Amino acid sequence: MAKSTYVYVIYIRTTPEKLWAALTDAEFTQRYWFGMRSESAWKAGSPWKLVDGKGEVWDAGEVMEVDPPRRVVLRWHHQNKPELKAEGDSFCTMQLEPEEAAVKLTITHTIDREHSKVIEAVSGGWPKVLSNLKSLLENGALALDEPYHAKRAS
Amino acid sequence: MKDPNLLFKALADPSRRKLLDVLYAHDGQTLGELCTHLDMTRQAVTQHLGLLEAANLVATQWRGREKLHFLNPVPLQQLYERWIAKFEKPRLNALSALKRKLENPDG
C-alpha cells in the first residue's frame, strides 16, 4: 500500500453540533489551533484554507464532501514549506459520532505516498490541537498556549 | 482522557508496548501482520489489541474486508500534558541531560 495514513481519535464531552461549530468556525479554531483560522463556506466544492494570524496561508484545498454535523472531507495541500508543498494533495476526513455523553471525533489524514513528510509534520500537530479543543469545549480553558513549550527562563 | 486507568493498564504490559512500537514503525496493519511480530497466539494478540483499543491507543478502520489497526497518539499527548509537562520541566531536563552525559561521556 503506497500510502501514508494517520488516524487520531478523541472523545469530547459535548454535542455533535457544538463540535461541528468548533471545527468550522474560524473565530473558534483560532482559539485552540494555535492561532490558525480554518476558513471555508463549508459547502461541497468550496475552497478551504488554514491561515495564521498574519494572514499567511499554511494549507489550502477544498471541501470534497460535507455532511454537517457528521463528516467533512478536505483536500489539503500544504503551502508554506517548499519540501512539503512538493508532495501535493493530502486528504483529511473528520468524522463525528455521538457515543453516550460524548462525541467520538476521528481525524484520518492520508497521502498517496510512503514516508510522507506532510503526514509526519501533521502527526506532531493533531494530538496537540485535539487535546486543546477538548479542554476548550469541556472546561473553557486551553491545555497548551503554544505548540512547543518555550524554555522557561531559570 | 477516556479513562486514565485503562490507559495506564494498557501501557503496563510489555507485549502491548511492543504492539505500539510495531504500529509506530508501520501504521495500519492487520491482525495477521501484527501477529508476525509477536511470539504469541492470535487470540492473545486480539486480547491485547482489545485493551489498547479500550484505552483509545489503537484505532481501527475497515478497508474492504480487512480491519486495519492504527496507533492513536492522542491519549499519550494528554498523558504528557497531565503528568509530565506540569511537573517542573526545566529540572527534569537538567536531570536527563546529566544522566545522558554521565552514561555516554563521549556522546
XYZ file of N, CA and C in Angstrom:
783
model
N 0.840 -1.192 0.000
C 0.000 0.000 0.000
C 0.883 1.254 0.000
N 0.989 1.953 -1.128
C 1.845 3.139 -1.224
C 1.108 4.349 -0.674
N 0.832 4.312 0.604
C 0.016 5.353 1.207
C 0.502 5.608 2.612
N 0.451 6.858 3.052
C 0.672 7.155 4.462
C -0.662 7.580 5.045
N -1.063 6.932 6.113
C -2.311 7.288 6.779
C -2.064 7.424 8.273
N -2.582 8.495 8.837
C -2.566 8.629 10.289
C -3.994 8.806 10.762
N -4.286 8.203 11.915
C -5.636 8.262 12.469
C -5.556 8.823 13.891
N -6.392 9.780 14.183
C -6.452 10.369 15.527
C -7.867 10.264 16.040
N -8.008 9.759 17.256
C -9.341 9.622 17.843
C -9.359 10.313 19.193
N -10.380 11.122 19.426
C -10.529 11.742 20.749
C -12.016 11.748 21.103
N -12.306 11.551 22.375
C -13.687 11.607 22.872
C -13.854 12.916 23.606
N -14.854 13.697 23.204
C -15.078 15.004 23.817
C -16.500 15.051 24.369
N -16.630 15.461 25.628
C -17.966 15.551 26.234
C -18.657 16.808 25.724
N -19.354 16.674 24.610
C -20.064 17.790 24.012
C -21.110 17.204 23.064
N -21.744 18.056 22.257
C -22.719 17.559 21.273
C -22.085 17.649 19.879
N -22.566 16.833 18.916
C -22.026 16.920 17.557
C -22.145 18.340 16.989
N -23.253 19.044 17.312
C -23.460 20.390 16.781
C -22.398 21.360 17.306
N -22.115 21.283 18.609
C -21.112 22.185 19.183
C -19.724 21.873 18.631
N -19.435 20.569 18.485
C -18.124 20.173 17.968
C -17.985 20.596 16.504
N -19.058 20.431 15.753
C -19.047 20.852 14.347
C -18.752 22.352 14.247
N -19.435 23.135 15.089
C -19.215 24.589 15.083
C -17.754 24.890 15.441
N -17.211 24.160 16.403
C -15.834 24.398 16.833
C -14.832 24.080 15.721
N -15.170 23.121 14.865
C -14.255 22.719 13.784
C -14.373 23.626 12.566
N -15.520 24.292 12.417
C -15.776 25.007 11.158
C -15.895 26.532 11.322
N -15.790 27.033 12.544
C -15.872 28.474 12.760
C -14.452 29.022 12.956
N -13.998 29.860 12.008
C -12.608 30.342 12.014
C -12.265 31.099 13.296
N -13.244 31.861 13.834
C -13.001 32.590 15.084
C -12.697 31.599 16.206
N -13.413 30.462 16.168
C -13.244 29.462 17.226
C -11.970 28.644 17.021
N -11.666 28.254 15.774
C -10.460 27.421 15.554
C -9.205 28.177 16.008
N -9.232 29.501 15.791
C -8.117 30.349 16.187
C -7.778 30.192 17.674
N -8.807 29.872 18.471
C -8.598 29.805 19.922
C -7.867 28.544 20.357
N -8.037 27.422 19.637
C -7.375 26.189 20.086
C -6.342 25.668 19.088
N -6.332 26.231 17.826
C -5.452 25.723 16.779
C -4.211 26.620 16.681
N -3.718 27.053 17.793
C -2.520 27.881 17.867
C -2.590 29.057 16.896
N -3.725 29.760 16.917
C -3.896 30.979 16.127
C -4.314 30.763 14.680
N -4.493 29.493 14.271
C -4.859 29.215 12.874
C -6.373 29.333 12.673
N -6.754 30.013 11.586
C -8.165 30.114 11.213
C -8.444 29.105 10.115
N -9.442 28.243 10.328
C -9.841 27.275 9.303
C -11.017 27.893 8.541
N -10.735 28.422 7.340
C -11.717 29.248 6.634
C -12.310 28.545 5.423
N -13.639 28.509 5.362
C -14.351 27.942 4.221
C -15.831 28.262 4.364
N -16.567 28.174 3.250
C -18.022 28.282 3.314
C -18.629 26.925 3.690
N -17.789 25.865 3.730
C -18.204 24.519 4.149
C -19.350 23.952 3.313
N -19.295 24.181 1.999
C -20.216 23.523 1.062
C -19.339 22.635 0.178
N -19.927 21.591 -0.408
C -19.147 20.735 -1.301
C -18.579 21.597 -2.428
N -17.275 21.516 -2.634
C -16.625 22.289 -3.687
C -16.099 23.648 -3.235
N -16.454 24.094 -2.000
C -15.934 25.396 -1.527
C -14.437 25.307 -1.309
N -13.728 26.412 -1.585
C -12.313 26.443 -1.205
C -12.178 26.389 0.319
N -11.053 25.855 0.778
C -10.755 25.798 2.219
C -9.327 26.242 2.427
N -9.065 26.981 3.504
C -7.678 27.288 3.833
C -7.465 27.428 5.335
N -6.213 27.190 5.718
C -5.789 27.338 7.103
C -4.808 28.518 7.125
N -5.221 29.600 7.813
C -4.493 30.866 7.744
C -4.020 31.277 9.129
N -2.770 31.757 9.231
C -2.288 32.193 10.553
C -2.711 33.633 10.849
N -2.346 34.138 12.029
C -2.774 35.462 12.480
C -2.318 36.591 11.566
N -1.219 36.349 10.809
C -0.708 37.396 9.915
C -1.316 37.308 8.523
N -2.239 36.376 8.331
C -2.885 36.239 7.028
C -2.136 35.315 6.073
N -1.069 34.663 6.585
C -0.311 33.747 5.728
C -1.037 32.398 5.633
N -1.156 31.891 4.394
C -1.869 30.627 4.179
C -0.899 29.461 4.363
N -1.176 28.564 5.303
C -0.316 27.406 5.574
C -0.769 26.195 4.771
N -2.074 26.015 4.686
C -2.623 24.878 3.952
C -3.844 25.367 3.195
N -4.076 24.788 2.026
C -5.231 25.202 1.234
C -5.748 23.994 0.466
N -7.016 24.085 0.029
C -7.601 22.979 -0.709
C -9.068 23.236 -0.906
N -9.857 22.182 -0.811
C -11.293 22.393 -0.967
C -12.078 21.361 -0.164
N -13.345 21.669 0.017
C -14.246 20.752 0.705
C -14.718 19.733 -0.333
N -14.336 18.469 -0.142
C -14.687 17.426 -1.115
C -16.087 16.865 -0.831
N -16.336 16.645 0.470
C -17.626 16.084 0.902
C -17.971 16.790 2.188
N -19.261 17.045 2.412
C -19.642 17.654 3.686
C -21.038 17.182 4.078
N -21.181 16.795 5.347
C -22.449 16.297 5.872
C -22.541 16.718 7.342
N -22.915 18.012 7.577
C -22.937 18.509 8.952
C -24.020 17.833 9.786
N -23.829 17.537 11.059
C -22.593 17.644 11.825
C -21.902 16.288 11.932
N -21.762 15.590 10.833
C -21.230 14.223 10.905
C -19.881 14.036 10.249
N -19.665 14.673 9.067
C -18.481 14.296 8.316
C -18.083 15.387 7.338
N -16.771 15.615 7.246
C -16.264 16.512 6.209
C -14.962 15.922 5.688
N -14.756 16.002 4.373
C -13.510 15.546 3.759
C -12.871 16.740 3.061
N -11.620 17.013 3.415
C -10.899 18.144 2.832
C -9.761 17.658 1.940
N -9.622 18.292 0.761
C -8.371 18.150 0.016
C -7.430 19.171 0.635
N -6.233 18.733 1.009
C -5.379 19.510 1.887
C -3.993 19.581 1.265
N -3.626 20.761 0.786
C -2.324 20.936 0.158
C -1.519 21.950 0.959
N -0.403 21.483 1.530
C 0.433 22.381 2.315
C 1.051 23.449 1.413
N 1.121 24.707 1.906
C 1.588 25.813 1.070
C 2.871 26.464 1.567
N 3.196 26.279 2.843
C 4.236 27.114 3.441
C 5.668 26.633 3.213
N 5.930 25.357 3.469
C 7.301 24.837 3.358
C 7.458 24.134 2.014
N 8.458 24.560 1.198
C 8.590 24.040 -0.163
C 8.648 22.503 -0.237
N 9.382 21.864 0.705
C 9.529 20.407 0.610
C 8.213 19.681 0.909
N 7.351 20.320 1.690
C 6.039 19.725 1.983
C 5.056 20.044 0.857
N 5.161 21.250 0.336
C 4.279 21.671 -0.755
C 4.478 20.763 -1.973
N 5.738 20.339 -2.173
C 6.082 19.499 -3.325
C 5.361 18.149 -3.299
N 4.932 17.718 -2.106
C 4.259 16.408 -2.027
C 2.835 16.456 -2.579
N 2.281 17.656 -2.746
C 0.951 17.774 -3.358
C -0.175 17.504 -2.381
N -1.283 17.005 -2.910
C -2.511 16.888 -2.125
C -2.490 15.769 -1.097
N -3.008 16.070 0.091
C -3.345 15.036 1.057
C -4.848 15.165 1.301
N -5.406 14.206 2.009
C -6.847 14.225 2.258
C -7.110 14.038 3.737
N -7.973 14.888 4.276
C -8.260 14.852 5.702
C -9.760 14.645 5.902
N -10.110 13.570 6.582
C -11.509 13.288 6.895
C -11.745 13.517 8.381
N -12.763 14.289 8.689
C -13.163 14.465 10.089
C -14.527 13.834 10.264
N -14.621 12.889 11.186
C -15.869 12.180 11.406
C -16.323 12.353 12.845
N -17.592 12.700 13.041
C -18.132 12.921 14.380
C -19.213 11.885 14.642
N -19.068 11.124 15.734
C -20.075 10.112 16.075
C -20.450 10.255 17.545
N -21.751 10.469 17.831
C -22.152 10.540 19.242
C -21.956 9.186 19.915
N -21.413 9.202 21.119
C -21.229 7.960 21.878
C -21.512 8.267 23.337
N -22.623 7.811 23.841
C -23.100 8.137 25.191
C -23.102 9.655 25.375
N -22.427 10.168 26.434
C -22.490 11.611 26.686
C -21.397 12.372 25.937
N -20.700 11.691 25.031
C -19.575 12.326 24.354
C -19.718 12.199 22.835
N -18.795 12.835 22.147
C -18.713 12.675 20.697
C -17.327 12.122 20.385
N -17.318 11.053 19.572
C -16.046 10.488 19.129
C -15.657 11.225 17.849
N -14.512 11.918 17.919
C -14.012 12.627 16.741
C -12.844 11.827 16.161
N -12.972 11.411 14.908
C -11.900 10.666 14.248
C -11.370 11.510 13.098
N -10.073 11.787 13.134
C -9.422 12.509 12.052
C -8.546 11.513 11.307
N -8.757 11.354 10.018
C -7.924 10.459 9.217
C -7.225 11.316 8.171
N -5.905 11.300 8.207
C -5.139 12.131 7.271
C -4.297 11.204 6.391
N -4.520 11.282 5.084
C -3.926 10.321 4.148
C -3.225 11.047 3.009
N -2.133 10.471 2.537
C -1.497 10.975 1.315
C -1.034 9.768 0.520
N -1.067 9.908 -0.795
C -0.804 8.757 -1.653
C 0.688 8.560 -1.905
N 1.470 8.517 -0.833
C 2.899 8.209 -0.963
C 3.403 7.681 0.375
N 4.468 6.882 0.304
C 5.022 6.344 1.539
C 5.977 7.351 2.168
N 6.167 7.257 3.480
C 7.091 8.115 4.226
C 6.867 9.592 3.897
N 5.621 10.028 3.954
C 5.295 11.407 3.599
C 5.765 12.376 4.681
N 6.414 13.457 4.263
C 6.839 14.499 5.212
C 5.634 15.327 5.677
N 4.636 15.464 4.798
C 3.430 16.204 5.177
C 2.741 15.490 6.341
N 2.573 14.178 6.192
C 1.884 13.409 7.219
C 2.710 13.393 8.508
N 4.038 13.345 8.353
C 4.909 13.394 9.523
C 4.746 14.739 10.234
N 4.648 15.820 9.443
C 4.502 17.157 10.030
C 3.162 17.298 10.757
N 2.077 16.807 10.134
C 0.783 16.944 10.809
C 0.685 16.016 12.016
N 1.464 14.925 12.016
C 1.342 13.956 13.108
C 1.772 14.571 14.436
N 2.684 15.556 14.393
C 3.045 16.241 15.634
C 1.966 17.212 16.054
N 1.243 17.766 15.087
C 0.282 18.827 15.372
C -1.073 18.353 15.854
N -1.621 17.332 15.189
C -3.004 16.942 15.505
C -3.247 16.610 16.987
N -2.383 15.797 17.629
C -2.690 15.478 19.037
C -2.777 16.722 19.914
N -1.911 17.718 19.661
C -1.933 18.946 20.475
C -3.185 19.765 20.185
N -3.526 19.876 18.908
C -4.717 20.644 18.522
C -5.968 20.001 19.131
N -6.063 18.665 19.034
C -7.260 17.970 19.528
C -7.366 18.038 21.043
N -6.207 17.925 21.697
C -6.200 17.985 23.147
C -6.650 19.373 23.620
N -6.191 20.424 22.917
C -6.624 21.789 23.210
C -8.117 21.973 22.969
N -8.596 21.430 21.854
C -10.013 21.540 21.504
C -10.876 20.904 22.584
N -10.462 19.724 23.052
C -11.199 19.023 24.101
C -11.249 19.872 25.379
N -10.093 20.391 25.782
C -10.055 21.201 27.008
C -10.951 22.423 26.876
N -10.905 23.060 25.705
C -11.696 24.273 25.497
C -13.193 23.968 25.539
N -13.613 22.885 24.890
C -15.046 22.553 24.869
C -15.529 22.047 26.224
N -14.677 21.291 26.924
C -15.134 20.696 28.187
C -14.963 21.630 29.375
N -13.868 22.408 29.386
C -13.569 23.232 30.564
C -13.499 24.718 30.278
N -13.567 25.090 29.000
C -13.448 26.508 28.665
C -12.033 27.044 28.808
N -11.036 26.138 28.881
C -9.648 26.601 29.000
C -8.751 25.741 28.126
N -7.612 26.276 27.755
C -6.691 25.550 26.881
C -5.736 24.683 27.680
N -5.279 23.587 27.061
C -4.232 22.769 27.667
C -2.867 23.387 27.378
N -2.678 23.855 26.148
C -1.392 24.435 25.738
C -1.652 25.756 25.022
N -0.842 26.779 25.329
C -0.960 28.045 24.607
C -0.112 28.064 23.353
N 0.992 27.334 23.401
C 1.910 27.299 22.266
C 2.123 25.856 21.868
N 2.325 25.596 20.558
C 2.514 24.211 20.150
C 3.776 23.600 20.742
N 4.801 24.401 20.941
C 6.040 23.877 21.507
C 6.345 24.663 22.763
N 6.678 23.967 23.826
C 6.940 24.652 25.079
C 8.158 25.537 24.963
N 7.958 26.829 25.222
C 9.110 27.731 25.255
C 9.918 27.376 26.499
N 11.225 27.482 26.398
C 12.066 27.203 27.569
C 11.838 28.294 28.609
N 11.581 27.852 29.815
C 11.348 28.818 30.876
C 12.689 29.416 31.300
N 12.731 30.721 31.486
C 13.969 31.335 31.978
C 14.177 30.897 33.415
N 15.361 30.428 33.754
C 15.570 29.969 35.131
C 16.754 30.694 35.761
N -8.904 12.533 28.662
C -8.595 11.101 28.636
C -9.870 10.304 28.846
N -10.057 9.262 28.088
C -11.286 8.493 28.175
C -11.397 7.907 29.586
N -10.435 7.128 29.982
C -10.341 6.631 31.345
C -8.863 6.388 31.632
N -8.273 7.247 32.497
C -6.832 7.137 32.730
C -6.420 5.747 33.231
N -7.303 5.077 33.978
C -6.935 3.744 34.475
C -6.729 2.756 33.341
N -7.606 2.851 32.330
C -7.469 1.970 31.163
C -6.169 2.266 30.422
N -5.818 3.540 30.378
C -4.599 3.948 29.672
C -3.360 3.395 30.378
N -3.304 3.590 31.700
C -2.131 3.091 32.427
C -2.078 1.571 32.415
N -3.232 0.950 32.490
C -3.271 -0.520 32.439
C -2.762 -1.005 31.076
N -3.205 -0.325 30.022
C -2.789 -0.733 28.674
C -1.280 -0.604 28.505
N -0.713 0.434 29.101
C 0.729 0.688 28.931
C 1.584 -0.169 29.863
N 0.934 -0.834 30.827
C 1.694 -1.558 31.851
C 2.254 -2.883 31.349
N 1.857 -3.333 30.181
C 2.268 -4.651 29.706
C 3.278 -4.547 28.556
N 4.404 -5.278 28.670
C 5.449 -5.163 27.635
C 4.982 -5.587 26.238
N 4.109 -6.588 26.140
C 3.643 -7.003 24.809
C 2.806 -5.904 24.165
N 2.012 -5.215 24.990
C 1.188 -4.133 24.429
C 2.056 -2.946 24.028
N 3.120 -2.688 24.809
C 4.030 -1.599 24.403
C 4.734 -1.985 23.109
N 5.075 -3.280 22.988
C 5.697 -3.762 21.743
C 4.752 -3.528 20.556
N 3.469 -3.846 20.751
C 2.487 -3.629 19.675
C 2.444 -2.155 19.254
N 2.528 -1.252 20.239
C 2.530 0.183 19.907
C 3.775 0.539 19.102
N 4.928 -0.043 19.492
C 6.172 0.214 18.739
C 6.076 -0.329 17.321
N 5.474 -1.501 17.188
C 5.326 -2.115 15.860
C 4.425 -1.233 14.979
N 3.356 -0.693 15.567
C 2.470 0.193 14.801
C 3.141 1.532 14.507
N 3.972 1.986 15.444
C 4.692 3.243 15.203
C 5.607 3.080 13.980
N 6.261 1.919 13.889
C 7.180 1.663 12.770
C 6.405 1.529 11.460
N 5.222 0.921 11.541
C 4.438 0.710 10.328
C 2.957 0.714 10.710
N 2.313 1.830 10.425
C 0.926 2.012 10.878
C -0.052 1.328 9.926
N -1.229 1.000 10.438
C -2.283 0.460 9.576
C -2.089 -1.006 9.236
N -1.802 -1.860 10.232
C -1.577 -3.287 9.975
C -2.807 -4.117 10.351
N -2.911 -5.274 9.688
C -3.982 -6.221 10.020
C -3.539 -7.063 11.217
N -4.487 -7.784 11.803
C -4.170 -8.682 12.921
C -3.088 -9.686 12.504
N -3.243 -10.257 11.328
C -2.275 -11.246 10.834
C -0.862 -10.681 10.744
N -0.761 -9.454 10.235
C 0.559 -8.815 10.123
C 1.150 -8.553 11.514
N 0.303 -8.112 12.440
C 0.788 -7.825 13.796
C 1.270 -9.096 14.493
N 0.597 -10.224 14.209
C 0.962 -11.496 14.845
C 2.384 -11.928 14.473
N 2.838 -11.554 13.273
C 4.181 -11.997 12.858
C 5.274 -11.345 13.705
N 4.944 -10.244 14.406
C 5.957 -9.555 15.211
C 5.994 -10.056 16.652
N 5.000 -10.850 17.040
C 4.922 -11.255 18.443
C 4.857 -12.772 18.552
N 5.585 -13.278 19.530
C 5.643 -14.715 19.714
C 4.498 -15.141 20.629
N 3.273 -15.021 20.147
C 2.120 -15.443 20.953
C 0.955 -15.795 20.033
N -0.072 -16.408 20.608
C -1.200 -16.872 19.791
C -1.996 -15.673 19.265
N -2.732 -15.961 18.197
C -3.601 -14.952 17.603
C -4.621 -14.425 18.626
N -5.150 -15.351 19.460
C -6.135 -14.919 20.476
C -5.518 -13.945 21.473
N -4.266 -14.240 21.871
C -3.595 -13.369 22.846
C -3.385 -11.976 22.238
N -2.962 -11.937 20.976
C -2.755 -10.637 20.316
C -4.086 -9.888 20.221
N -5.169 -10.616 19.884
C -6.504 -9.999 19.809
C -6.887 -9.372 21.151
N -6.590 -10.105 22.239
C -6.928 -9.581 23.573
C -6.142 -8.313 23.900
N -4.839 -8.357 23.584
C -4.009 -7.164 23.828
C -4.520 -5.974 23.017
N -4.870 -6.227 21.759
C -5.388 -5.143 20.904
C -6.697 -4.588 21.459
N -7.522 -5.476 22.027
C -8.790 -5.051 22.626
C -8.555 -4.061 23.760
N -7.550 -4.367 24.608
C -7.244 -3.458 25.723
C -6.665 -2.136 25.223
N -5.846 -2.216 24.171
C -5.280 -0.981 23.591
C -6.393 -0.135 22.977
N -7.371 -0.806 22.375
C -8.483 -0.086 21.761
C -9.374 0.547 22.838
N -9.596 -0.198 23.927
C -10.411 0.330 25.029
C -9.761 1.578 25.616
N -8.426 1.610 25.609
C -7.701 2.771 26.137
C -7.570 3.872 25.076
N -8.122 3.638 23.904
C -8.080 4.585 22.784
C -6.661 4.776 22.237
N -5.765 3.834 22.532
C -4.396 3.937 22.000
C -4.306 3.342 20.600
N -5.280 2.497 20.268
C -5.340 1.919 18.928
C -6.715 2.224 18.343
N -6.729 2.718 17.107
C -7.974 2.966 16.388
C -8.024 1.984 15.220
N -9.220 1.509 14.899
C -9.321 0.556 13.792
C -10.190 1.130 12.685
N -9.858 0.743 11.464
C -10.671 1.137 10.317
C -10.777 -0.046 9.378
N -11.940 -0.195 8.765
C -12.138 -1.261 7.786
C -11.751 -0.763 6.411
N -10.936 -1.539 5.732
C -10.589 -1.258 4.343
C -11.039 -2.500 3.585
N -12.250 -2.448 2.996
C -12.827 -3.649 2.394
C -13.082 -4.683 3.483
N -12.500 -5.873 3.338
C -12.710 -6.921 4.344
C -11.596 -6.955 5.380
N -10.647 -6.014 5.249
C -9.515 -6.010 6.177
C -9.717 -4.974 7.276
N -9.464 -5.413 8.520
C -9.518 -4.477 9.642
C -8.090 -4.014 9.914
N -7.856 -2.712 9.751
C -6.506 -2.177 9.943
C -6.408 -1.490 11.306
N -5.239 -1.647 11.933
C -5.008 -1.067 13.260
C -4.051 0.110 13.155
N -4.427 1.215 13.770
C -3.606 2.432 13.741
C -3.269 2.864 15.163
N -2.045 3.345 15.323
C -1.630 3.914 16.599
C -2.304 5.279 16.748
N -3.032 5.488 17.842
C -3.641 6.799 18.099
C -2.847 7.506 19.199
N -2.048 8.516 18.831
C -1.157 9.128 19.833
C -1.848 10.141 20.751
N -3.152 10.393 20.539
C -3.818 11.467 21.291
C -3.790 11.230 22.819
N -4.106 10.018 23.321
C -4.050 9.828 24.781
C -2.648 10.015 25.356
N -1.603 9.725 24.554
C -0.235 9.927 25.043
C 0.067 11.420 25.192
N -0.473 12.224 24.279
C -0.331 13.679 24.392
C -1.037 14.168 25.659
N -2.233 13.602 25.927
C -2.978 14.015 27.119
C -2.247 13.591 28.395
N -1.661 12.385 28.335
C -0.889 11.891 29.477
C 0.318 12.805 29.718
N 0.959 13.208 28.626
C 2.106 14.106 28.718
C 1.695 15.431 29.367
N 0.565 15.992 28.907
C 0.137 17.283 29.448
C -0.226 17.181 30.922
N -0.870 16.038 31.268
C -1.351 15.892 32.641
C -0.234 15.510 33.608
N 0.668 14.618 33.179
C 1.613 14.024 34.132
C 3.068 14.401 33.946
N 3.422 15.095 32.872
C 4.841 15.419 32.684
C 5.045 16.924 32.579
N 4.324 17.561 31.642
C 4.582 18.977 31.356
C 4.471 19.847 32.603
N 3.514 19.494 33.473
C 3.287 20.411 34.590
C 4.310 20.242 35.712
N 5.018 19.114 35.734
C 5.934 18.889 36.856
C 7.336 19.414 36.552
N 7.562 20.641 36.830
C 8.904 21.185 36.809
C 9.750 20.686 35.663
N 9.353 20.999 34.456
C 10.056 20.508 33.286
C 11.538 20.907 33.233
N 11.880 22.166 33.562
C 13.301 22.535 33.470
C 14.196 21.652 34.334
N 13.708 21.302 35.546
C 14.538 20.462 36.417
C 14.687 19.063 35.852
N 13.605 18.546 35.276
C 13.682 17.214 34.667
C 14.649 17.227 33.494
N 14.629 18.318 32.710
C 15.560 18.447 31.588
C 16.993 18.411 32.077
N 17.267 19.128 33.175
C 18.621 19.173 33.716
C 19.055 17.778 34.147
N 18.149 17.045 34.798
C 18.482 15.689 35.249
C 18.725 14.749 34.084
N 17.896 14.844 33.031
C 18.098 13.915 31.922
C 19.369 14.264 31.156
N 19.730 15.563 31.122
C 20.997 15.955 30.488
C 22.174 15.387 31.275
N 22.067 15.447 32.606
C 23.125 14.905 33.472
C 23.274 13.403 33.262
N 22.142 12.689 33.215
C 22.154 11.242 33.015
C 22.805 10.901 31.667
N 22.405 11.640 30.618
C 22.985 11.388 29.290
C 24.496 11.581 29.312
N 24.925 12.659 29.973
C 26.345 12.998 29.997
C 27.139 11.939 30.751
N 26.613 11.478 31.879
C 27.331 10.504 32.696
C 27.356 9.128 32.040
N 26.254 8.802 31.348
C 26.170 7.457 30.756
C 26.888 7.353 29.408
N 26.971 8.482 28.683
C 27.682 8.486 27.401
C 28.713 9.602 27.403
N 29.842 9.421 28.109
C 30.794 10.523 28.248
C 31.289 11.051 26.896
N 31.281 10.204 25.858
C 31.787 10.661 24.556
C 30.685 11.261 23.693
N 29.407 10.872 23.970
C 28.310 11.350 23.144
C 27.868 12.674 23.655
